[in-house]
mmCIF file of C-alpha atoms in Angstrom:
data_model
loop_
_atom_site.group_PDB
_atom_site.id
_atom_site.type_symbol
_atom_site.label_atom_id
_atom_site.label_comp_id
_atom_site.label_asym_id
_atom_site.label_seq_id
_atom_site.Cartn_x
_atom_site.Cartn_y
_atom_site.Cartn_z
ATOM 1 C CA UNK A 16 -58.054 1.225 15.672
ATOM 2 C CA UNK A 17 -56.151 2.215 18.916
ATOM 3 C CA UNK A 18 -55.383 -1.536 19.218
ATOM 4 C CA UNK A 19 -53.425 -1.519 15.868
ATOM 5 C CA UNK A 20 -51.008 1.288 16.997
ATOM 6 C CA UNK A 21 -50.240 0.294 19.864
ATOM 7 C CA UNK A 22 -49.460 -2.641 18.664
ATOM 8 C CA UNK A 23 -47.472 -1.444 15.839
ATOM 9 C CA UNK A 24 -45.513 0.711 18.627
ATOM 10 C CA UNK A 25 -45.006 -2.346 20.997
ATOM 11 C CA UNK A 26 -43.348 -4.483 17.999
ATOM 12 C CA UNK A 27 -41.370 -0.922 17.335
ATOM 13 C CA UNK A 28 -39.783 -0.706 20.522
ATOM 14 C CA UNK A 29 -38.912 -4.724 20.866
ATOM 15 C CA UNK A 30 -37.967 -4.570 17.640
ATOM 16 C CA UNK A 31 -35.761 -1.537 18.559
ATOM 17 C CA UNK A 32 -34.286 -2.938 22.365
ATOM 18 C CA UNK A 33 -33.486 -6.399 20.372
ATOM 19 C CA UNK A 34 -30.799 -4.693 18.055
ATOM 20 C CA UNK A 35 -29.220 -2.297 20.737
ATOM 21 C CA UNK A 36 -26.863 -4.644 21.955
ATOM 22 C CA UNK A 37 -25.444 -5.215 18.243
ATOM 23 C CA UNK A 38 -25.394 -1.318 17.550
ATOM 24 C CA UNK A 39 -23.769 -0.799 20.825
ATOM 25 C CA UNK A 40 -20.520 -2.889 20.429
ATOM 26 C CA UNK A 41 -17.676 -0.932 21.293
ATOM 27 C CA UNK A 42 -15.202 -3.461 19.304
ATOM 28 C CA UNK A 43 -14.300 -1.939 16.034
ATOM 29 C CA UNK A 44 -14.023 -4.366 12.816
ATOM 30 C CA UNK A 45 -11.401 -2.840 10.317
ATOM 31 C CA UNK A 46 -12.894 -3.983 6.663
ATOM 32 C CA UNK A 47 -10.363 -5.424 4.060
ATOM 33 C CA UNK A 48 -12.392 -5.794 1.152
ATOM 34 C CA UNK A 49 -10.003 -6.879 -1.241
ATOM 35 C CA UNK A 50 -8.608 -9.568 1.413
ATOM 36 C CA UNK A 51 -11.887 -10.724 2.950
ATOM 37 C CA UNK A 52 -13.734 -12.594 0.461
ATOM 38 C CA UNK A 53 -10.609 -14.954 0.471
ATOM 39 C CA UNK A 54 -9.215 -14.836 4.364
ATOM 40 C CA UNK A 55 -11.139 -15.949 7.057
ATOM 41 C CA UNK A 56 -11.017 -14.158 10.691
ATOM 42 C CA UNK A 57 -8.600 -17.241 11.929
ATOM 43 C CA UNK A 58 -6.183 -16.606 9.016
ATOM 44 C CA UNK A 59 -6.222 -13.154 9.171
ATOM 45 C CA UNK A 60 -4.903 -13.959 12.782
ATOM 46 C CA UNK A 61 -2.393 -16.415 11.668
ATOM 47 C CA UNK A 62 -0.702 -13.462 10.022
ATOM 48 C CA UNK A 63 -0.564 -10.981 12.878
ATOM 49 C CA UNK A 64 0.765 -14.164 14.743
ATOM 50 C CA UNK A 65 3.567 -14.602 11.770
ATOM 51 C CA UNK A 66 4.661 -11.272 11.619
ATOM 52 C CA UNK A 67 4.876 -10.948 15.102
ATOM 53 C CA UNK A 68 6.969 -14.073 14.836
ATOM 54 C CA UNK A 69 9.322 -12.700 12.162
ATOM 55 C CA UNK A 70 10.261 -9.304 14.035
ATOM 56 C CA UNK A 71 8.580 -9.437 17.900
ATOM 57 C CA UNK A 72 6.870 -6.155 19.040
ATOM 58 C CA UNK A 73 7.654 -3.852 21.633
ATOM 59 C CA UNK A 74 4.745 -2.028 22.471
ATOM 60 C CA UNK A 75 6.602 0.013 25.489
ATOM 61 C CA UNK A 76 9.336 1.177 23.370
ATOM 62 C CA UNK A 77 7.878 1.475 20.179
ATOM 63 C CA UNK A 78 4.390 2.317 20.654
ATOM 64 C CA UNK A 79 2.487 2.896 17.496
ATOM 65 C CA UNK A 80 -1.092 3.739 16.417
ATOM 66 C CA UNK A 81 -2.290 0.484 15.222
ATOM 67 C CA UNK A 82 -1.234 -3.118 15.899
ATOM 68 C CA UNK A 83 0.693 -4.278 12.947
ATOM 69 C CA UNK A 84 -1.402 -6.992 11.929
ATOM 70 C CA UNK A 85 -3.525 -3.948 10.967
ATOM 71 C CA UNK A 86 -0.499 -2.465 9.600
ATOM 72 C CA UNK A 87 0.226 -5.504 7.554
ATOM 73 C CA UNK A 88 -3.514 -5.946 6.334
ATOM 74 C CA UNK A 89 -4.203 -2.225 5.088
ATOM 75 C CA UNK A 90 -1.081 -1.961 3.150
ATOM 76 C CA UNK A 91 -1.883 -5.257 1.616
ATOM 77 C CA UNK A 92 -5.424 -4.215 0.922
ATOM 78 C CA UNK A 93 -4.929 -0.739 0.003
ATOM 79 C CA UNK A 94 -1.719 -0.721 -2.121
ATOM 80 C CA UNK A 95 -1.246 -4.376 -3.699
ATOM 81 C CA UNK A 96 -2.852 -4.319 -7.399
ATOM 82 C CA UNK A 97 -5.448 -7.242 -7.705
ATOM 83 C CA UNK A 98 -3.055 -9.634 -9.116
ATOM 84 C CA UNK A 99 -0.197 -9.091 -6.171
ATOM 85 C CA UNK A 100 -3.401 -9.410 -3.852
ATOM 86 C CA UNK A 101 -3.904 -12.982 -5.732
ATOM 87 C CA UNK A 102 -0.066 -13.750 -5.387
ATOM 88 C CA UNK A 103 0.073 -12.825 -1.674
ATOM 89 C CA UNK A 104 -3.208 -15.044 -1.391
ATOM 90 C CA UNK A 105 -1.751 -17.713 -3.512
ATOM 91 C CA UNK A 106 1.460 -17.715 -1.499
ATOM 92 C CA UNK A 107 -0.757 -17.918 2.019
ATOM 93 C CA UNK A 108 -2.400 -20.720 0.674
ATOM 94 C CA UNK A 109 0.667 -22.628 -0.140
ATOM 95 C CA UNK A 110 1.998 -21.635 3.412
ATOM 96 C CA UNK A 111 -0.897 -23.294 4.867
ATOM 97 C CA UNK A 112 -1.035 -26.407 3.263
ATOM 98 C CA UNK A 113 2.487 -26.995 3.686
ATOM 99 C CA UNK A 114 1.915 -26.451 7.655
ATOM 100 C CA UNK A 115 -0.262 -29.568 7.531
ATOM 101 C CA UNK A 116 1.473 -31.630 5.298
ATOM 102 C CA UNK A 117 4.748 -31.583 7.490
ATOM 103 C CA UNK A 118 3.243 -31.577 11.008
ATOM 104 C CA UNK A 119 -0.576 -32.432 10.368
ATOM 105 C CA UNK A 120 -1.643 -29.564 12.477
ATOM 106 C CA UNK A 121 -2.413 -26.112 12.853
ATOM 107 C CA UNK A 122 0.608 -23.283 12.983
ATOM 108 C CA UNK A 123 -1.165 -21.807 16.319
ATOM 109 C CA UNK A 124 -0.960 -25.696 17.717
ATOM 110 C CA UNK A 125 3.048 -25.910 17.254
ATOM 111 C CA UNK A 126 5.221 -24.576 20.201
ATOM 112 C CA UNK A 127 7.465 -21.590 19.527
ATOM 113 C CA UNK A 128 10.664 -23.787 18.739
ATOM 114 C CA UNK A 129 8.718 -25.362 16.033
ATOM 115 C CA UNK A 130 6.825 -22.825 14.634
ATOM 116 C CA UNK A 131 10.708 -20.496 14.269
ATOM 117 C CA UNK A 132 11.814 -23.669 12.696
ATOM 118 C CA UNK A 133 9.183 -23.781 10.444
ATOM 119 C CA UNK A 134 9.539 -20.132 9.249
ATOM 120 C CA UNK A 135 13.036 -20.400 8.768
ATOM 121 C CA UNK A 136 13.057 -23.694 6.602
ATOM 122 C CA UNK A 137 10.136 -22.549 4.469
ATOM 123 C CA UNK A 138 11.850 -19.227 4.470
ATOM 124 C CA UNK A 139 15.649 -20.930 3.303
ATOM 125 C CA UNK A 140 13.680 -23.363 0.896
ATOM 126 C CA UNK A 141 12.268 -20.522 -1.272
ATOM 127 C CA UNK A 142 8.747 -22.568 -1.703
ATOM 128 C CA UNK A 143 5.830 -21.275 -2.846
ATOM 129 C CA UNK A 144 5.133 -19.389 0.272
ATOM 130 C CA UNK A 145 8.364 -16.915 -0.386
ATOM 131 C CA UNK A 146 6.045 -14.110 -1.246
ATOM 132 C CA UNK A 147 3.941 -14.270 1.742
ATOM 133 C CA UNK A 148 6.457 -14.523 4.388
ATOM 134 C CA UNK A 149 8.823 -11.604 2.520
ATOM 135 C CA UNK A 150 5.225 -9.493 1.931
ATOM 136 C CA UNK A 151 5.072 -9.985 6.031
ATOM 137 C CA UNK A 152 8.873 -9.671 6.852
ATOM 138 C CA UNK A 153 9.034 -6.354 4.427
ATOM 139 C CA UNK A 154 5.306 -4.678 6.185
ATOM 140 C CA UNK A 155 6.583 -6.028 9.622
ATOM 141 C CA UNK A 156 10.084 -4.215 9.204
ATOM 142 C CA UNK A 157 8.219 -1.387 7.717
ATOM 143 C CA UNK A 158 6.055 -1.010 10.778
ATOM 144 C CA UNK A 159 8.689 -0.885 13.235
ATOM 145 C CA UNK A 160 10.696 1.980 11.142
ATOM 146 C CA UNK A 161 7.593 4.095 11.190
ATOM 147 C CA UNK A 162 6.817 4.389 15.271
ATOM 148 C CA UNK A 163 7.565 7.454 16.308
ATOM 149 C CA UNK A 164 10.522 6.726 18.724
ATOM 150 C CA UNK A 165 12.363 5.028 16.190
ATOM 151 C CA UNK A 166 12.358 8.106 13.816
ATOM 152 C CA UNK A 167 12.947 10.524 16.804
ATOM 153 C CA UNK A 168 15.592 8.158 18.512
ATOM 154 C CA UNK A 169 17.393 6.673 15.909
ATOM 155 C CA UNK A 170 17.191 8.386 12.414
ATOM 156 C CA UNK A 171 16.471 12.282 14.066
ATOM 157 C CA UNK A 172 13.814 12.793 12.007
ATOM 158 C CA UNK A 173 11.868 16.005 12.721
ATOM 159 C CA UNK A 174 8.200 15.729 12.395
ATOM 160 C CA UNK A 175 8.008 19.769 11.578
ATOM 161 C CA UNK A 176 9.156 20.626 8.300
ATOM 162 C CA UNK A 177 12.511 22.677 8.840
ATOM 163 C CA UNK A 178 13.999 23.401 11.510
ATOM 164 C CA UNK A 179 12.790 27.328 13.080
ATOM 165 C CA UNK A 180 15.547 28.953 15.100
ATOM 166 C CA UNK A 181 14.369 32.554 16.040
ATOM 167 C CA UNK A 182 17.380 34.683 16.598
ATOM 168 C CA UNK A 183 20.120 34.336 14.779
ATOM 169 C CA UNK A 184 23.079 36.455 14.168
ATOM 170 C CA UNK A 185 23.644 37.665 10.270
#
């Protein structure tokens, strides 16, 4: 009888040590569920990669939050309707396939020249892919007005509402 719980204890606690490392990870996934299903991690990338393309970061000037491939992603997933989610999808797609079918490799494979070429053909061409690149080049611009510097520096936004000045004269 004592066997049979220790045992059962023994195949508790390897069973336990042999998921810590997985329920230790310190790398946080951000879930898109209405994006997922349909992206895979490397085009999720591809985006962030695109955008960054389209208006380059400046992380020591403009610091913000979140990266804006997250940026990009939650607004898509959280505020397109199902059908502009499709669209947006739809227009990736396109964007891909037309990738290959002019230089028979990946986007990530191309050097810079080529890949600011590509964007700015397929951008002046007003293909298929329209949607996605504007979707990116609208979230992208979008991210870079909301940092906090930019508000503070340029448009002298104040973050309290009103303005409090304590003595003044009637």
């Amino acid at each position: 009888m004592r066997r049979r719980l220790a045992i059962k204890k023994i195949g508790i606690i390897v069973g336990g040590v042999s998921f810590l490392p997985y329920a230790c990870s310190n790398e946080h996934q951000l879930l898109y569920p209405n994006l997922t299903p349909y992206l895979k991690s490397k085009q999720l990338e591809l985006i962030g990669l695109i955008s960054n393309l389209i208006l380059p970061k400046d992380d020591s000037t403009f610091p913000t939050k979140e990266s804006r491939k997250e940026f990009i992603l939650t607004m898509i997933n959280d505020c397109y309707s199902e059908s502009n989610t499709k669209k947006f999808i739809a227009s990736f797609q396109s964007f891909e396939s037309s990738i290959i079918e002019f230089y028979k490799k990946s986007f990530f494979d191309l050097s810079f020249n080529e890949q600011m070429n590509f964007l700015t053909s397929e951008y002046e061409s007003k293909s298929n892919s329209l949607f996605f690149l504007d979707t990116l080049k609208n979230y992208s611009i979008l991210h870079f007005e909301t940092s906090e510097n930019y508000m503070l520096d340029y448009l002298k936004f104040e973050f309290i509402p009103g303005r409090y000045e304590g003595k003044v004269l009637i």
